[in-house]
Amino acid sequence: TARRAAEAGCPLAYVNMVGGQDELVFDGDSILVGPTGQVLARGPQFTEDLLVVDLDLESAGDRSGEPAAGTHTPAGTATVAGTQAVGGLQTVSGIHIVRTEISAAELPAYPPRPGVIADRLTDEAEVYAALVTGVRDYMVKNGFRSVVIAVSGGIDSALTAAIAADALGGDAVHGISMPSRYSSEHSRSDADELAERLGMHYRVVPIEPMVTAFLDAVELTGLAEENLQARVRAVVLMGLSNQHGHLVLATGNKSELAAGYSTLYGDSVGGFAPLKDVAKTMVWRLAAWRNKSAEEHGQRPPIPENSIVKPPSAELRPGQLDTDSLPPYDLLDDILDDYVEQDRGVAEVVSAGFEPELVERVLRMVDLAEYKRRQYPPGPKISFKAFGRDRRLPITNRWRESAAEH
């Protein structure tokens, strides 16, 4: 905006809406800059607002499109700073400017109103506001009045529930705890505490009888049995959605989605996915920021501390941790940033200091999980390279770069 204003030699206003449209989230942040690129006024982010500012426009004969005193130009044309304007259309540096005179009458003198320059949000506050706006507008504009979320006591479901409560109010959020034989006591107690802090509706539906009924009918072991638990939970959520009109919110994050660490038609089920474009390390940052923000405003932090600090686990088998299947999330997110966000190839990722075997493993997981991502619900875009909208690769292909080739 500043560069374009300087090129045109005139004030320039950039006006942006506030609100969500599917994956896109528009943040407002409208801005008015002067002819030298200086910021004259700036609106707030994620808040509808009216900016009013008086401009001291440059006098005629300078940049107004009118000839200076003592000059002569043919009728209907005016020479302006080395450019030519014909019939009110002026071209400056390839930019077409149409000037229209509304009235020749001069306004009476009055004190000019300076522009207000709103403060910029921090990174975490900006991302969180985008997620809240995306969820709220997807709900309201599509006619939904409530959401249902599987709350496990973990950080992803806790943050998703907090976002939903901030977007819609706690009374519109329905949390369902669905413990299995492998669910820990702290998972249940953390889910209970989350519901109490957010003021949301809360219900416990044990899935063990349903899982047992499935296993009595069909013999499933190992990974198939683990995934069955996630799919039984999905059936419960979709049943409640059909019964009460709730929108199911998927709770998976971008790191899991990248690596394929989710169960198709299980924990990936839902109509909207607030954390779809949020890396796991950012999930922790957002949770910590939201709690700190609440404390600064004299409120009770919405997310239980234990949900933030405990090691993440799907709890589909005894003692299971995410790190059994994935590298530590800080390391995983660094590699994913290079490969997904920066579009770097295997050789470039390895040259950044990562072990070739680890790079090969992570990139292979990302490539093989494309079919899962294709079936994942939409979610707000908060990065430069969101899955689906910005990064969509063929599922079927026979080419892949290998770290061993470098």
Short mmCIF file of C-alpha atoms in Angstrom, two decimals:
data_model
loop_
_atom_site.label_atom_id
_atom_site.label_comp_id
_atom_site.label_asym_id
_atom_site.label_seq_id
_atom_site.Cartn_x
_atom_site.Cartn_y
_atom_site.Cartn_z
CA THR A 1 0.00 0.00 0.00
CA ALA A 2 2.77 2.44 0.93
CA ARG A 3 4.71 1.62 -2.24
CA ARG A 4 1.68 2.10 -4.47
CA ALA A 5 0.80 5.42 -2.80
CA ALA A 6 4.34 6.67 -3.37
CA GLU A 7 4.21 5.54 -7.02
CA ALA A 8 0.94 7.40 -7.59
CA GLY A 9 1.98 10.39 -5.55
CA CYS A 10 -1.37 10.56 -3.77
CA PRO A 11 -3.07 9.22 -0.62
CA LEU A 12 -4.22 5.62 -0.94
CA ALA A 13 -6.80 3.74 1.13
CA TYR A 14 -6.80 -0.06 1.46
CA VAL A 15 -10.17 -1.26 2.77
CA ASN A 16 -10.57 -4.85 3.98
CA MET A 17 -13.61 -6.64 5.32
CA VAL A 18 -13.82 -8.43 8.65
CA GLY A 19 -15.12 -11.97 8.68
CA GLY A 20 -14.71 -15.53 7.50
CA GLN A 21 -15.60 -17.25 4.23
CA ASP A 22 -14.90 -21.00 4.37
CA GLU A 23 -11.10 -21.23 4.78
CA LEU A 24 -10.45 -17.53 4.25
CA VAL A 25 -10.46 -15.12 7.18
CA PHE A 26 -10.44 -11.38 6.51
CA ASP A 27 -8.89 -9.40 9.34
CA GLY A 28 -9.96 -5.81 8.70
CA ASP A 29 -6.78 -3.82 9.40
CA SER A 30 -7.80 -1.21 6.80
CA ILE A 31 -5.16 1.44 6.24
CA LEU A 32 -4.78 4.95 4.79
CA VAL A 33 -1.32 6.06 3.71
CA GLY A 34 -0.08 9.42 2.47
CA PRO A 35 1.69 10.15 -0.83
CA THR A 36 5.10 9.49 0.70
CA GLY A 37 4.00 6.18 2.21
CA GLN A 38 3.43 7.39 5.76
CA VAL A 39 0.57 5.74 7.69
CA LEU A 40 -2.20 8.29 8.30
CA ALA A 41 -4.83 5.98 9.79
CA ARG A 42 -5.23 2.28 10.53
CA GLY A 43 -8.24 0.29 11.63
CA PRO A 44 -8.24 -2.48 14.25
CA GLN A 45 -7.85 -6.14 13.36
CA PHE A 46 -10.85 -8.49 13.44
CA THR A 47 -13.18 -5.69 14.58
CA GLU A 48 -15.61 -3.79 12.38
CA ASP A 49 -14.83 -0.09 12.64
CA LEU A 50 -15.30 3.25 10.87
CA LEU A 51 -12.20 5.27 10.05
CA VAL A 52 -12.72 9.01 9.51
CA VAL A 53 -9.75 11.25 8.72
CA ASP A 54 -9.37 14.65 7.05
CA LEU A 55 -6.70 14.95 4.36
CA ASP A 56 -4.82 18.10 3.45
CA LEU A 57 -4.66 17.38 -0.28
CA GLU A 58 -1.97 18.95 -2.42
CA SER A 59 -2.96 22.16 -4.19
CA ALA A 60 -4.02 22.46 -7.85
CA GLY A 61 -1.20 22.53 -10.34
CA ASP A 62 0.85 20.04 -8.27
CA ARG A 63 -0.87 16.65 -8.27
CA SER A 64 -4.51 17.65 -8.69
CA GLY A 65 -4.69 17.20 -12.45
CA GLU A 66 -5.19 20.96 -13.06
CA PRO A 67 -2.54 23.03 -14.92
CA ALA A 68 -0.47 25.47 -12.91
CA ALA A 69 -0.93 29.23 -13.39
CA GLY A 70 0.65 30.59 -16.58
CA THR A 71 0.64 27.24 -18.41
CA HIS A 72 -1.44 26.27 -21.43
CA THR A 73 -2.68 22.85 -22.45
CA PRO A 74 -5.21 21.73 -25.05
CA ALA A 75 -8.82 21.51 -23.90
CA GLY A 76 -9.58 18.24 -22.11
CA THR A 77 -5.96 17.39 -21.32
CA ALA A 78 -3.57 18.23 -18.52
CA THR A 79 0.10 17.47 -18.04
CA VAL A 80 0.82 16.21 -14.52
CA ALA A 81 4.34 15.42 -13.31
CA GLY A 82 5.46 14.03 -16.64
CA THR A 83 2.25 12.07 -17.27
CA GLN A 84 -0.78 12.96 -19.33
CA ALA A 85 -4.39 13.01 -18.23
CA VAL A 86 -7.11 12.84 -20.88
CA GLY A 87 -10.79 13.25 -20.11
CA GLY A 88 -10.23 12.81 -16.35
CA LEU A 89 -8.16 9.62 -16.75
CA GLN A 90 -4.56 9.90 -15.57
CA THR A 91 -1.83 7.27 -15.86
CA VAL A 92 1.03 7.29 -13.36
CA SER A 93 3.58 4.45 -13.31
CA GLY A 94 1.08 2.17 -15.00
CA ILE A 95 -1.70 3.01 -12.50
CA HIS A 96 -4.88 4.50 -13.99
CA ILE A 97 -6.37 7.26 -11.83
CA VAL A 98 -9.83 8.70 -12.54
CA ARG A 99 -10.43 12.11 -10.96
CA THR A 100 -13.98 13.32 -10.40
CA GLU A 101 -14.89 16.74 -9.05
CA ILE A 102 -17.92 16.39 -6.80
CA SER A 103 -18.38 20.07 -6.11
CA ALA A 104 -16.45 23.26 -6.79
CA ALA A 105 -17.85 24.93 -3.66
CA GLU A 106 -15.37 25.31 -0.84
CA LEU A 107 -16.20 23.93 2.57
CA PRO A 108 -16.10 26.27 5.53
CA ALA A 109 -12.94 26.00 7.59
CA TYR A 110 -12.95 23.51 10.47
CA PRO A 111 -10.32 21.78 12.62
CA PRO A 112 -9.04 18.72 10.72
CA ARG A 113 -9.66 15.32 12.25
CA PRO A 114 -6.46 13.26 12.51
CA GLY A 115 -6.50 9.57 11.76
CA VAL A 116 -6.46 6.93 14.47
CA ILE A 117 -3.72 4.32 14.17
CA ALA A 118 -4.83 1.11 15.90
CA ASP A 119 -2.27 -1.07 17.66
CA ARG A 120 -1.20 -4.28 15.95
CA LEU A 121 -1.92 -7.61 17.61
CA THR A 122 0.84 -9.98 18.68
CA ASP A 123 1.36 -13.10 16.57
CA GLU A 124 -0.53 -15.35 18.99
CA ALA A 125 -3.36 -12.84 19.46
CA GLU A 126 -3.68 -12.41 15.70
CA VAL A 127 -3.83 -16.16 15.01
CA TYR A 128 -6.27 -16.78 17.85
CA ALA A 129 -8.56 -13.97 16.67
CA ALA A 130 -8.48 -15.41 13.15
CA LEU A 131 -9.51 -18.85 14.43
CA VAL A 132 -12.34 -17.43 16.54
CA THR A 133 -13.56 -15.33 13.61
CA GLY A 134 -13.37 -18.27 11.22
CA VAL A 135 -15.36 -20.56 13.53
CA ARG A 136 -17.96 -17.91 14.37
CA ASP A 137 -18.66 -16.92 10.77
CA TYR A 138 -18.71 -20.50 9.49
CA MET A 139 -21.33 -21.25 12.13
CA VAL A 140 -23.46 -18.13 11.90
CA LYS A 141 -23.39 -17.68 8.13
CA ASN A 142 -24.26 -21.34 7.52
CA GLY A 143 -27.09 -21.44 10.03
CA PHE A 144 -25.55 -23.57 12.79
CA ARG A 145 -26.31 -22.70 16.40
CA SER A 146 -24.16 -25.16 18.34
CA VAL A 147 -21.11 -27.40 18.08
CA VAL A 148 -20.16 -30.76 19.50
CA ILE A 149 -16.55 -31.66 20.30
CA ALA A 150 -14.85 -34.83 21.52
CA VAL A 151 -12.96 -33.66 24.60
CA SER A 152 -10.19 -36.02 25.64
CA GLY A 153 -8.37 -33.92 28.21
CA GLY A 154 -5.62 -33.22 25.66
CA ILE A 155 -4.39 -29.88 24.38
CA ASP A 156 -5.96 -30.03 20.90
CA SER A 157 -9.53 -30.64 22.04
CA ALA A 158 -9.07 -28.15 24.91
CA LEU A 159 -7.94 -25.37 22.57
CA THR A 160 -10.67 -26.20 20.05
CA ALA A 161 -13.30 -25.98 22.79
CA ALA A 162 -11.88 -22.67 24.06
CA ILE A 163 -11.97 -21.21 20.54
CA ALA A 164 -15.56 -22.39 20.09
CA ALA A 165 -16.61 -20.94 23.44
CA ASP A 166 -15.00 -17.59 22.61
CA ALA A 167 -16.68 -17.61 19.21
CA LEU A 168 -20.18 -18.72 20.24
CA GLY A 169 -20.42 -18.67 24.02
CA GLY A 170 -20.07 -21.67 26.31
CA ASP A 171 -23.78 -22.50 26.11
CA ALA A 172 -23.42 -23.30 22.39
CA VAL A 173 -20.59 -25.78 22.95
CA HIS A 174 -21.26 -29.45 23.77
CA GLY A 175 -18.28 -31.47 24.95
CA ILE A 176 -18.43 -35.26 24.86
CA SER A 177 -15.95 -37.35 26.85
CA MET A 178 -15.74 -40.88 25.44
CA PRO A 179 -13.35 -42.88 27.61
CA SER A 180 -12.16 -46.33 26.63
CA ARG A 181 -10.42 -48.97 28.73
CA TYR A 182 -7.13 -47.22 27.93
CA SER A 183 -8.19 -43.71 28.96
CA SER A 184 -6.21 -42.37 31.90
CA GLU A 185 -7.80 -40.86 34.97
CA HIS A 186 -6.22 -37.47 34.27
CA SER A 187 -7.76 -37.43 30.79
CA ARG A 188 -11.21 -37.68 32.31
CA SER A 189 -10.54 -35.20 35.10
CA ASP A 190 -8.93 -32.68 32.69
CA ALA A 191 -11.96 -32.92 30.40
CA ASP A 192 -14.26 -32.38 33.39
CA GLU A 193 -12.29 -29.32 34.45
CA LEU A 194 -12.24 -27.89 30.94
CA ALA A 195 -16.03 -28.11 30.73
CA GLU A 196 -16.40 -26.39 34.09
CA ARG A 197 -14.01 -23.57 33.14
CA LEU A 198 -15.67 -22.91 29.79
CA GLY A 199 -19.23 -23.24 31.04
CA MET A 200 -20.05 -25.64 28.21
CA HIS A 201 -22.44 -28.58 28.18
CA TYR A 202 -20.69 -31.79 29.08
CA ARG A 203 -21.52 -35.46 28.84
CA VAL A 204 -19.63 -38.73 29.36
CA VAL A 205 -20.33 -41.58 26.95
CA PRO A 206 -18.13 -44.65 27.64
CA ILE A 207 -17.33 -46.42 24.38
CA GLU A 208 -16.17 -49.76 25.79
CA PRO A 209 -19.55 -51.54 25.37
CA MET A 210 -19.73 -50.40 21.73
CA VAL A 211 -16.14 -51.39 20.98
CA THR A 212 -16.71 -54.80 22.56
CA ALA A 213 -19.81 -55.34 20.44
CA PHE A 214 -17.82 -54.60 17.28
CA LEU A 215 -14.97 -56.91 18.29
CA ASP A 216 -17.44 -59.70 19.08
CA ALA A 217 -18.76 -59.39 15.52
CA VAL A 218 -15.50 -58.78 13.63
CA GLU A 219 -12.02 -59.90 14.68
CA LEU A 220 -9.73 -56.85 14.73
CA THR A 221 -6.31 -56.59 16.37
CA GLY A 222 -3.39 -54.19 16.56
CA LEU A 223 -3.78 -50.95 14.62
CA ALA A 224 -7.20 -51.96 13.31
CA GLU A 225 -8.46 -52.32 16.88
CA GLU A 226 -6.94 -48.95 17.85
CA ASN A 227 -8.61 -47.23 14.91
CA LEU A 228 -11.92 -48.88 15.76
CA GLN A 229 -12.01 -46.88 18.99
CA ALA A 230 -11.59 -43.61 17.10
CA ARG A 231 -14.29 -44.61 14.62
CA VAL A 232 -16.74 -45.54 17.36
CA ARG A 233 -16.24 -42.08 18.82
CA ALA A 234 -16.93 -40.58 15.40
CA VAL A 235 -20.22 -42.51 15.18
CA VAL A 236 -21.26 -41.12 18.58
CA LEU A 237 -20.41 -37.55 17.53
CA MET A 238 -22.21 -37.77 14.20
CA GLY A 239 -25.22 -39.38 15.86
CA LEU A 240 -25.50 -36.49 18.31
CA SER A 241 -24.98 -34.07 15.45
CA ASN A 242 -27.90 -35.59 13.55
CA GLN A 243 -30.08 -35.73 16.64
CA HIS A 244 -29.53 -32.18 17.88
CA GLY A 245 -28.26 -30.24 14.87
CA HIS A 246 -24.76 -29.65 16.28
CA LEU A 247 -21.84 -29.06 13.94
CA VAL A 248 -19.02 -31.50 14.73
CA LEU A 249 -15.65 -29.76 15.13
CA ALA A 250 -12.62 -31.88 14.29
CA THR A 251 -9.75 -31.28 16.71
CA GLY A 252 -6.69 -32.38 14.70
CA ASN A 253 -3.78 -29.96 14.12
CA LYS A 254 -1.65 -29.29 11.03
CA SER A 255 1.32 -31.36 12.23
CA GLU A 256 -0.85 -34.47 12.63
CA LEU A 257 -2.59 -33.80 9.33
CA ALA A 258 0.76 -33.41 7.58
CA ALA A 259 2.10 -36.70 8.91
CA GLY A 260 -1.14 -38.61 8.50
CA TYR A 261 -1.38 -39.13 12.27
CA SER A 262 -5.14 -39.43 12.36
CA THR A 263 -7.81 -42.05 11.77
CA LEU A 264 -9.84 -41.66 8.60
CA TYR A 265 -13.54 -41.54 9.54
CA GLY A 266 -12.40 -41.43 13.17
CA ASP A 267 -10.84 -38.39 14.84
CA SER A 268 -10.80 -36.71 11.41
CA VAL A 269 -14.60 -36.64 11.28
CA GLY A 270 -16.33 -33.26 11.40
CA GLY A 271 -17.83 -30.36 9.49
CA PHE A 272 -15.15 -27.81 10.36
CA ALA A 273 -11.60 -28.07 11.71
CA PRO A 274 -10.42 -24.98 13.62
CA LEU A 275 -6.81 -26.21 14.03
CA LYS A 276 -6.37 -27.60 10.50
CA ASP A 277 -3.71 -24.98 9.64
CA VAL A 278 -2.19 -24.70 13.14
CA ALA A 279 1.06 -26.57 13.83
CA LYS A 280 1.31 -28.47 17.12
CA THR A 281 3.95 -26.14 18.54
CA MET A 282 1.65 -23.19 17.75
CA VAL A 283 -1.20 -25.03 19.51
CA TRP A 284 0.83 -24.94 22.73
CA ARG A 285 1.71 -21.27 22.20
CA LEU A 286 -1.92 -20.35 21.63
CA ALA A 287 -3.09 -22.22 24.72
CA ALA A 288 -0.46 -20.51 26.88
CA TRP A 289 -1.34 -17.11 25.36
CA ARG A 290 -5.08 -17.60 25.92
CA ASN A 291 -4.55 -18.48 29.58
CA LYS A 292 -2.19 -15.55 30.10
CA SER A 293 -4.64 -13.19 28.42
CA ALA A 294 -7.39 -14.37 30.76
CA GLU A 295 -5.21 -13.77 33.82
CA GLU A 296 -4.32 -10.27 32.60
CA HIS A 297 -8.03 -9.47 32.42
CA GLY A 298 -8.76 -10.87 35.87
CA GLN A 299 -10.42 -14.01 34.50
CA ARG A 300 -9.90 -17.67 35.16
CA PRO A 301 -7.70 -19.32 32.50
CA PRO A 302 -9.97 -21.48 30.30
CA ILE A 303 -7.54 -24.34 29.62
CA PRO A 304 -6.41 -26.66 32.45
CA GLU A 305 -2.66 -26.42 32.96
CA ASN A 306 -2.31 -30.20 32.93
CA SER A 307 -3.72 -30.32 29.39
CA ILE A 308 -0.88 -28.05 28.30
CA VAL A 309 2.06 -29.68 30.05
CA LYS A 310 1.32 -33.43 29.81
CA PRO A 311 2.81 -35.49 26.96
CA PRO A 312 0.32 -35.82 24.09
CA SER A 313 -1.24 -39.25 23.57
CA ALA A 314 -4.10 -40.75 21.58
CA GLU A 315 -4.56 -43.32 24.39
CA LEU A 316 -5.59 -46.10 22.03
CA ARG A 317 -3.33 -48.64 23.71
CA PRO A 318 -1.61 -48.91 27.11
CA GLY A 319 1.09 -46.27 27.68
CA GLN A 320 0.79 -44.85 24.16
CA LEU A 321 2.48 -41.51 23.35
CA ASP A 322 2.51 -39.50 20.11
CA THR A 323 6.30 -39.79 20.07
CA ASP A 324 5.92 -43.56 19.59
CA SER A 325 4.92 -42.79 15.99
CA LEU A 326 6.23 -39.27 15.41
CA PRO A 327 9.43 -37.33 16.10
CA PRO A 328 9.19 -34.75 18.91
CA TYR A 329 6.84 -32.04 17.72
CA ASP A 330 9.38 -29.22 17.83
CA LEU A 331 11.64 -31.22 15.49
CA LEU A 332 8.75 -32.39 13.33
CA ASP A 333 7.42 -28.85 12.89
CA ASP A 334 10.85 -27.58 11.86
CA ILE A 335 11.05 -30.17 9.08
CA LEU A 336 7.44 -29.58 8.05
CA ASP A 337 8.08 -25.84 7.85
CA ASP A 338 10.93 -26.45 5.40
CA TYR A 339 9.05 -28.99 3.29
CA VAL A 340 5.48 -27.67 3.37
CA GLU A 341 5.71 -23.94 4.02
CA GLN A 342 8.99 -23.21 2.23
CA ASP A 343 8.62 -25.74 -0.62
CA ARG A 344 12.15 -27.07 -0.07
CA GLY A 345 13.23 -30.38 -1.52
CA VAL A 346 14.87 -33.28 0.27
CA ALA A 347 18.42 -32.06 -0.36
CA GLU A 348 17.63 -28.58 0.96
CA VAL A 349 15.97 -29.95 4.10
CA VAL A 350 18.93 -32.25 4.78
CA SER A 351 21.37 -29.38 4.21
CA ALA A 352 19.54 -27.42 6.91
CA GLY A 353 21.05 -29.84 9.43
CA PHE A 354 18.47 -32.64 9.75
CA GLU A 355 19.38 -36.33 9.64
CA PRO A 356 18.76 -37.78 6.14
CA GLU A 357 16.93 -40.82 7.54
CA LEU A 358 14.61 -38.60 9.59
CA VAL A 359 13.94 -36.32 6.62
CA GLU A 360 13.15 -39.33 4.43
CA ARG A 361 10.79 -40.71 7.04
CA VAL A 362 8.90 -37.44 7.65
CA LEU A 363 8.60 -36.50 3.99
CA ARG A 364 7.37 -39.97 3.14
CA MET A 365 4.66 -39.67 5.81
CA VAL A 366 3.61 -36.30 4.39
CA ASP A 367 3.41 -37.60 0.81
CA LEU A 368 1.52 -40.77 1.73
CA ALA A 369 -1.07 -38.85 3.79
CA GLU A 370 -2.35 -36.80 0.86
CA TYR A 371 -5.40 -39.03 0.53
CA LYS A 372 -6.34 -38.38 4.15
CA ARG A 373 -5.97 -34.62 3.77
CA ARG A 374 -8.20 -34.69 0.69
CA GLN A 375 -11.05 -36.00 2.89
CA TYR A 376 -10.47 -33.70 5.88
CA PRO A 377 -13.03 -31.00 6.71
CA PRO A 378 -12.30 -27.34 5.89
CA GLY A 379 -10.66 -25.06 8.43
CA PRO A 380 -9.44 -21.46 8.68
CA LYS A 381 -6.23 -20.58 6.83
CA ILE A 382 -3.68 -18.83 9.03
CA SER A 383 -0.40 -19.71 7.27
CA PHE A 384 1.07 -19.04 3.83
CA LYS A 385 0.65 -22.67 2.79
CA ALA A 386 -2.58 -24.26 4.00
CA PHE A 387 -3.36 -27.85 3.03
CA GLY A 388 -6.05 -28.14 0.40
CA ARG A 389 -6.29 -24.52 -0.64
CA ASP A 390 -2.60 -23.79 -1.17
CA ARG A 391 -0.98 -27.24 -1.24
CA ARG A 392 -2.72 -30.00 -3.13
CA LEU A 393 -0.72 -32.80 -4.74
CA PRO A 394 -1.81 -35.81 -6.82
CA ILE A 395 -2.64 -38.81 -4.67
CA THR A 396 -1.62 -41.19 -7.44
CA ASN A 397 1.96 -40.83 -8.66
CA ARG A 398 5.11 -42.92 -9.05
CA TRP A 399 7.76 -40.26 -8.54
CA ARG A 400 9.31 -39.16 -5.32
CA GLU A 401 12.62 -37.53 -4.52
CA SER A 402 14.73 -39.59 -2.14
CA ALA A 403 17.32 -38.42 0.36
CA ALA A 404 19.45 -41.40 -0.67
CA GLU A 405 19.87 -39.86 -4.14
CA HIS A 406 21.72 -36.88 -2.73
#
